[in-house]
Amino acid sequence: YRIRSPYRGEVSSNDFRAYIDLADYSITGAVPVYVEVDDSVSGLISDLTLNPMVVHVDTEDIQRKRFDITTVTAGQTAEGYMAGEVSVSPDYLYVIGPVSEVGQISEVGIQIDLEEADSALSGTAPVRFYDANGNEISVDERITTSREEISYELPIYRIKSLSIVADASGTPAEGYALENVEASPGFVDVYGDEETLSAYSSIEIPATELSVNGATTTVSRSIDITPYLPEGLRLAQPGTEVTIAARIRRLPQTTEEPESGQNSQVTVESSSAQEEESLPEESLPMETEVEEEEQ
């Protein structure tokens, strides 16, 4: 622009506003540049020119994507307690922004602090964004969400150890007997509401899980104890397997002997007499007459 020298100090870049109007956008991406001059200096300048007069604009589609709310916990509950299943409201939200920016987001969720908690937690938490590796990320300022905070409720349960009682079915082989049935580990940690925890001290594994039919040695197998948990209780360590073993012992062998003071009489029959009775007449020795010689 041109301006008379005495007035040069009265004009600055803040007196101009350069802009483009995307209504002029075409398939080529070229749009003209417009400039507005502040009224306080518009009468002092002349011959205003622009360089460049046209700029090239790259555009990107706006994406609106739904994400389910995930939850992340920080810290540890008080000793002897365990967090249950969290519930959130709402359980999803929408993320709106440029496709390239939304594409960097893999999960949307909240973080709940468990530090020394021994009772139920509830409240609201701000929305956080995570990448494909589960790392929290910062998003572009052009990203917006349908909600900025999520409400949550998280129950905290007491942990209790329950003993495991097992039995076996069937009958061992002849001469053998079932000695006992043991479980390893002998206890498992469970959690649940206080009323249910107080009602149980053990978990029973039915005898049908282990058969000792015809067994002569120890019989064992590993089972998933989850199906036998009392209703309302859950394992503190999911996937716990228990090995039950039935120990088989051999019964001592006994020999019957006559009572003391009694004599045993044994009759032995001559084999030669028996043979003689059983021989036919033809096989008996023939009698021979012998005449005495006269002397």
Coordinates of C-alpha atoms in Angstrom, one line a residue:
Y1 CA 0.0 0.0 0.0
R2 CA 1.0 3.6 -0.4
I3 CA 0.9 6.2 2.4
R4 CA 2.2 9.7 3.0
S5 CA 5.4 9.8 5.0
P6 CA 4.0 11.8 8.0
Y7 CA 1.4 9.1 8.6
R8 CA 3.6 5.9 8.3
G9 CA 3.9 5.5 12.1
E10 CA 0.1 5.4 12.4
V11 CA -0.3 2.2 10.4
S12 CA 0.7 -1.4 11.6
S13 CA -0.1 -4.9 10.5
N14 CA -2.8 -5.1 13.1
D15 CA -4.9 -2.7 11.0
F16 CA -5.2 -5.4 8.3
R17 CA -7.1 -8.8 8.3
A18 CA -6.3 -11.2 5.5
Y19 CA -8.8 -14.1 5.1
I20 CA -10.2 -16.6 2.6
D21 CA -13.8 -17.7 2.2
L22 CA -14.3 -21.4 1.7
A23 CA -17.4 -20.7 -0.1
D24 CA -15.0 -20.0 -3.0
Y25 CA -13.4 -23.4 -2.7
S26 CA -13.3 -25.4 -5.9
I27 CA -12.1 -28.8 -7.0
T28 CA -8.6 -27.3 -7.7
G29 CA -8.3 -26.2 -4.1
A30 CA -7.4 -22.6 -5.1
V31 CA -9.3 -19.7 -3.3
P32 CA -8.8 -15.9 -3.5
V33 CA -7.4 -13.9 -0.6
Y34 CA -9.4 -10.9 0.8
V35 CA -8.1 -8.1 3.0
E36 CA -10.0 -5.9 5.4
V37 CA -8.5 -2.5 6.5
D38 CA -9.4 -1.0 9.8
D39 CA -11.5 2.1 9.4
S40 CA -9.0 4.2 11.5
V41 CA -6.4 4.0 8.7
S42 CA -8.4 3.2 5.6
G43 CA -8.3 6.9 4.6
L44 CA -4.6 7.1 4.9
I45 CA -3.6 4.4 2.5
S46 CA -4.0 3.8 -1.2
D47 CA -3.0 1.3 -4.0
L48 CA -3.5 -1.8 -1.7
T49 CA -2.2 -5.0 -3.4
L50 CA -2.0 -8.6 -2.3
N51 CA 0.7 -11.2 -2.8
P52 CA -0.2 -13.9 -3.3
M53 CA -3.7 -13.1 -4.4
V54 CA -4.7 -16.8 -4.4
V55 CA -3.8 -19.6 -2.0
H56 CA -4.1 -23.4 -2.3
V57 CA -6.2 -25.1 0.4
D58 CA -6.1 -28.7 1.5
T59 CA -9.2 -30.0 3.2
E60 CA -9.9 -33.1 5.2
D61 CA -13.2 -34.8 6.0
I62 CA -14.7 -34.5 9.5
Q63 CA -15.4 -37.8 11.2
R64 CA -17.9 -38.5 13.9
K65 CA -17.0 -41.8 15.6
R66 CA -18.6 -43.7 18.5
F67 CA -16.3 -45.0 21.3
D68 CA -17.3 -47.3 24.2
I69 CA -16.1 -46.0 27.6
T70 CA -13.2 -48.0 29.1
T71 CA -12.0 -47.7 32.6
V72 CA -8.4 -47.7 34.0
T73 CA -7.6 -47.9 37.7
A74 CA -4.7 -46.3 39.5
G75 CA -3.3 -47.2 42.9
Q76 CA -4.3 -50.1 45.2
T77 CA -7.2 -50.8 47.5
A78 CA -6.8 -51.2 51.2
E79 CA -5.2 -54.6 52.2
G80 CA -7.8 -57.4 52.2
Y81 CA -10.1 -55.6 49.7
M82 CA -10.7 -55.8 46.0
A83 CA -12.4 -53.7 43.4
G84 CA -15.5 -55.1 41.7
E85 CA -17.0 -54.4 38.3
V86 CA -17.3 -50.7 37.5
S87 CA -20.4 -49.2 35.9
V88 CA -20.3 -45.9 33.9
S89 CA -22.9 -43.5 32.6
P90 CA -23.1 -43.0 29.7
D91 CA -21.2 -46.1 28.5
Y92 CA -20.3 -44.5 25.2
L93 CA -19.6 -41.1 23.6
Y94 CA -18.9 -39.6 20.1
V95 CA -15.6 -38.0 19.1
I96 CA -15.7 -35.4 16.3
G97 CA -12.7 -34.1 14.3
P98 CA -10.5 -34.4 11.3
V99 CA -10.2 -38.0 10.0
S100 CA -6.4 -38.1 10.5
E101 CA -6.8 -37.0 14.2
V102 CA -9.7 -39.3 15.1
G103 CA -7.7 -42.2 13.5
Q104 CA -5.0 -41.8 16.1
I105 CA -7.5 -42.6 18.9
S106 CA -8.0 -46.3 19.8
E107 CA -9.8 -46.0 23.1
V108 CA -11.7 -43.4 25.1
G109 CA -12.1 -43.8 28.8
I110 CA -11.7 -42.6 32.4
Q111 CA -9.2 -43.2 35.2
I112 CA -10.4 -44.1 38.8
D113 CA -8.1 -43.7 41.8
L114 CA -8.3 -46.8 44.1
E115 CA -5.7 -45.6 46.7
E116 CA -6.5 -47.3 50.0
A117 CA -10.2 -47.7 49.2
D118 CA -12.2 -50.0 51.5
S119 CA -15.7 -48.9 50.5
A120 CA -17.6 -48.2 47.3
L121 CA -16.4 -45.3 45.1
S122 CA -18.5 -43.0 42.9
G123 CA -18.2 -39.7 41.1
T124 CA -17.2 -38.2 37.7
A125 CA -14.0 -38.2 35.8
P126 CA -12.7 -36.4 32.7
V127 CA -12.5 -38.2 29.4
R128 CA -9.0 -39.5 28.4
F129 CA -7.7 -40.7 25.0
Y130 CA -5.5 -43.8 24.4
D131 CA -3.5 -45.1 21.4
A132 CA -3.4 -48.7 20.1
N133 CA -0.8 -49.6 22.8
G134 CA -2.9 -48.3 25.6
N135 CA -0.8 -45.2 26.2
E136 CA -2.6 -41.9 27.0
I137 CA -2.3 -39.3 24.3
S138 CA -3.1 -35.6 23.8
V139 CA -5.4 -34.8 21.0
D140 CA -5.6 -31.9 18.5
E141 CA -7.6 -28.9 19.6
R142 CA -9.9 -29.5 16.7
I143 CA -11.1 -32.7 18.4
T144 CA -14.4 -32.4 20.3
T145 CA -16.5 -35.0 22.3
S146 CA -20.2 -35.3 23.0
R147 CA -19.4 -35.3 26.7
E148 CA -16.4 -34.1 28.7
E149 CA -17.0 -36.1 31.9
I150 CA -18.3 -39.6 32.7
S151 CA -20.1 -40.7 35.9
Y152 CA -19.0 -44.0 37.5
E153 CA -19.7 -46.3 40.4
L154 CA -17.2 -48.9 41.7
P155 CA -18.0 -51.4 44.4
I156 CA -15.2 -52.4 46.8
Y157 CA -15.4 -56.0 48.3
R158 CA -13.7 -57.7 51.2
I159 CA -11.5 -60.8 50.4
K160 CA -12.0 -64.1 52.3
S161 CA -10.2 -67.4 52.1
L162 CA -12.4 -70.5 51.7
S163 CA -11.2 -74.1 52.3
I164 CA -11.7 -76.7 49.6
V165 CA -13.5 -79.9 50.5
A166 CA -13.3 -82.8 47.9
D167 CA -14.4 -86.4 47.7
A168 CA -14.2 -89.3 45.2
S169 CA -16.6 -91.8 43.8
G170 CA -16.2 -95.5 42.9
T171 CA -14.4 -98.4 44.5
P172 CA -10.7 -99.2 44.3
A173 CA -9.5 -102.6 43.0
E174 CA -9.9 -105.7 45.3
G175 CA -7.4 -105.5 48.1
Y176 CA -7.1 -101.7 48.0
A177 CA -8.9 -99.0 49.9
L178 CA -9.4 -95.2 49.6
E179 CA -7.3 -93.5 52.2
N180 CA -8.2 -89.8 51.7
V181 CA -8.9 -87.1 49.2
E182 CA -6.8 -83.9 49.2
A183 CA -7.0 -80.6 47.3
S184 CA -4.1 -78.4 46.3
P185 CA -4.2 -75.5 47.0
G186 CA -6.4 -76.2 50.1
F187 CA -7.7 -72.6 50.1
V188 CA -8.8 -70.0 47.5
D189 CA -9.4 -66.3 47.9
V190 CA -12.9 -65.1 46.9
Y191 CA -14.7 -61.8 47.2
G192 CA -18.4 -60.7 47.2
D193 CA -20.9 -58.8 49.3
E194 CA -20.6 -59.1 53.1
E195 CA -23.7 -61.1 53.6
T196 CA -22.7 -63.8 51.1
L197 CA -19.1 -64.0 52.4
S198 CA -20.3 -64.5 56.0
A199 CA -22.5 -67.5 54.9
Y200 CA -19.7 -69.7 53.6
S201 CA -16.5 -71.1 55.0
S202 CA -15.7 -73.7 52.3
I203 CA -16.2 -74.8 48.7
E204 CA -17.3 -78.4 48.1
I205 CA -16.2 -80.3 45.0
P206 CA -18.6 -83.2 44.3
A207 CA -17.3 -86.7 44.3
T208 CA -18.4 -87.1 40.6
E209 CA -15.3 -85.1 39.6
L210 CA -12.9 -87.9 40.6
S211 CA -13.5 -91.6 40.2
V212 CA -11.3 -94.3 41.8
N213 CA -13.0 -97.3 40.2
G214 CA -10.4 -100.2 40.0
A215 CA -7.6 -97.9 41.1
T216 CA -4.4 -99.3 42.8
T217 CA -2.5 -96.1 43.0
T218 CA -3.2 -92.4 43.7
V219 CA -5.6 -90.8 41.2
S220 CA -5.6 -87.1 40.6
R221 CA -6.9 -84.4 38.2
S222 CA -7.0 -80.6 37.8
I223 CA -10.3 -78.9 37.6
D224 CA -11.7 -75.3 37.2
I225 CA -13.2 -74.5 40.6
T226 CA -15.3 -71.6 39.2
P227 CA -18.5 -73.6 38.6
Y228 CA -18.6 -74.6 42.3
L229 CA -18.3 -71.2 43.7
P230 CA -21.3 -70.2 45.8
E231 CA -23.6 -67.8 44.0
G232 CA -22.5 -64.2 44.5
L233 CA -18.9 -65.0 45.0
R234 CA -16.0 -64.6 42.6
L235 CA -12.3 -65.6 42.6
A236 CA -9.9 -63.0 43.6
Q237 CA -7.5 -64.5 41.1
P238 CA -9.5 -65.6 38.0
G239 CA -8.6 -68.9 36.3
T240 CA -7.5 -70.6 39.5
E241 CA -7.2 -74.4 39.0
V242 CA -7.3 -76.9 41.8
T243 CA -5.8 -80.4 41.8
I244 CA -7.7 -83.0 43.7
A245 CA -5.9 -86.3 44.6
A246 CA -7.4 -89.5 46.0
R247 CA -4.7 -91.6 47.8
I248 CA -5.1 -95.4 47.5
R249 CA -3.6 -97.8 50.0
R250 CA -3.1 -101.6 49.8
L251 CA -4.9 -103.7 52.4
P252 CA -2.7 -106.0 54.5
Q253 CA -2.9 -109.7 53.5
T254 CA -3.8 -112.2 56.4
T255 CA -3.2 -116.1 56.7
E256 CA -5.7 -118.3 58.7
E257 CA -4.0 -120.5 61.3
P258 CA -5.5 -123.0 63.8
E259 CA -6.3 -121.8 67.3
S260 CA -3.7 -122.6 70.0
G261 CA -4.4 -125.8 72.0
Q262 CA -6.1 -127.6 69.3
N263 CA -4.6 -130.6 67.5
S264 CA -4.9 -131.0 63.8
Q265 CA -5.5 -134.5 62.6
V266 CA -4.2 -135.3 59.1
T267 CA -5.2 -138.5 57.4
V268 CA -2.9 -139.8 54.7
E269 CA -4.1 -142.6 52.6
S270 CA -1.7 -145.1 51.2
S271 CA -1.3 -144.5 47.5
S272 CA -0.3 -148.1 46.9
A273 CA -3.5 -149.4 48.5
Q274 CA -5.5 -147.0 46.5
E275 CA -3.7 -148.2 43.3
E276 CA -4.4 -151.8 44.2
E277 CA -8.1 -151.2 44.7
S278 CA -8.3 -149.5 41.4
L279 CA -6.3 -152.1 39.3
P280 CA -8.3 -154.5 37.2
E281 CA -8.2 -158.2 38.0
E282 CA -6.1 -159.0 35.0
S283 CA -3.3 -156.9 36.3
L284 CA -3.2 -158.7 39.7
P285 CA -0.2 -161.1 40.2
M286 CA -1.2 -164.8 39.4
E287 CA -0.9 -167.5 42.1
T288 CA 1.6 -170.3 41.2
E289 CA 1.4 -173.7 42.7
V290 CA 4.7 -175.1 43.8
E291 CA 5.0 -178.8 44.7
E292 CA 7.2 -179.5 47.6
E293 CA 10.0 -181.8 46.6
E294 CA 10.0 -185.0 48.5
Q295 CA 13.0 -185.3 50.6

